[in-house]
Amino acid sequence: DVVMTQSPLSLPVALGQPASISCRSSQSLVHSDGNTYLNWFQQRPGQSPRRLIYKVSNRDSGVPDRFSGSGSGTDFTLKISRVEAEDVGVYYCMQGTHWPPRTFGQGTKVEIK
Amino acid sequence: EVQLVESGGGLVQPGGSLRLSCAASRFTFSNYAMSWVRQAPGKGLEWVSSITGSGNHTYYADSVKGRFTISRDNSENTLYLQMNSLRVEDTAVYYCAKDPLAFCGGDCYAGSAFDIWGQGTMVTVSS
């Protein structure tokens, strides 16, 4: 199984400051069809998860442009350009290239400093 | 707006059974694969099972294989998860999720998973 490793696991950030979350996979996530199936999800306190980013860098509809995804192969990053109060929650990366099983990272908790 | 509504959770004893349902609306249900993802209290997300749009292919996590069965009724726009031989470690919130997979040849399905999630239903396995 592909292991997804996120860092840091806890990220205190001041309002208006940038934040960056790293996600590394135990093997390349490039699929035989040429796509890289790496998603990012946000889970606000008490809510269901919500997909933010798909295929590394594509923002879902309604996702603010302060969120961006980048990376390739085994190393990926989610960046928030200026953290707002509504961004508090846990962020998960997930790979869908080598499945079953789909595998998630451990989660990174973003809080306001 | 696309919507997924889970139901069927509750308290069950170890070794017992439960069937979860997920009612889908406002999209062509039969065109999409669907999945179940769970989250134990205070823990992260764990993929449980997926089923293709036709229902012809099903996939399971090793932790539930042989105990859980995923199915769907495309005429009723409903996804199911039959859970048997439940264990304490199956205690979790169970989410259904829309899963935009595409056939890529042979037994290959690929895509960017879980674009829409339900609100979840809690399953507690305890004596």
Short mmCIF file of C-alpha atoms in Angstrom, two decimals, chain B residues 1 5-6 14 21 31 36-39 45-46 49 65 68 84 88 92 102 106 109:
data_model
loop_
_atom_site.label_atom_id
_atom_site.label_comp_id
_atom_site.label_asym_id
_atom_site.label_seq_id
_atom_site.Cartn_x
_atom_site.Cartn_y
_atom_site.Cartn_z
CA GLU B 1 -27.26 21.22 -5.38
CA VAL B 5 -27.74 11.82 2.96
CA GLU B 6 -26.60 8.86 5.06
CA PRO B 14 -19.75 -6.75 18.83
CA SER B 21 -27.87 3.77 3.38
CA ASN B 31 -23.11 7.48 -13.96
CA TRP B 36 -17.69 4.81 1.87
CA VAL B 37 -15.04 6.50 4.01
CA ARG B 38 -14.97 6.30 7.80
CA GLN B 39 -13.47 8.28 10.64
CA LEU B 45 -9.96 9.38 7.39
CA GLU B 46 -9.97 5.76 6.21
CA SER B 49 -15.15 0.51 0.04
CA LYS B 65 -13.03 -7.48 3.45
CA PHE B 68 -18.77 -5.61 4.73
CA ASN B 84 -21.60 -7.89 9.50
CA VAL B 88 -15.25 -2.43 18.42
CA ALA B 92 -16.65 5.52 13.44
CA ALA B 102 -13.42 6.57 -15.25
CA GLY B 106 -9.02 -4.05 -18.09
CA TYR B 109 -10.70 2.60 -12.84
#
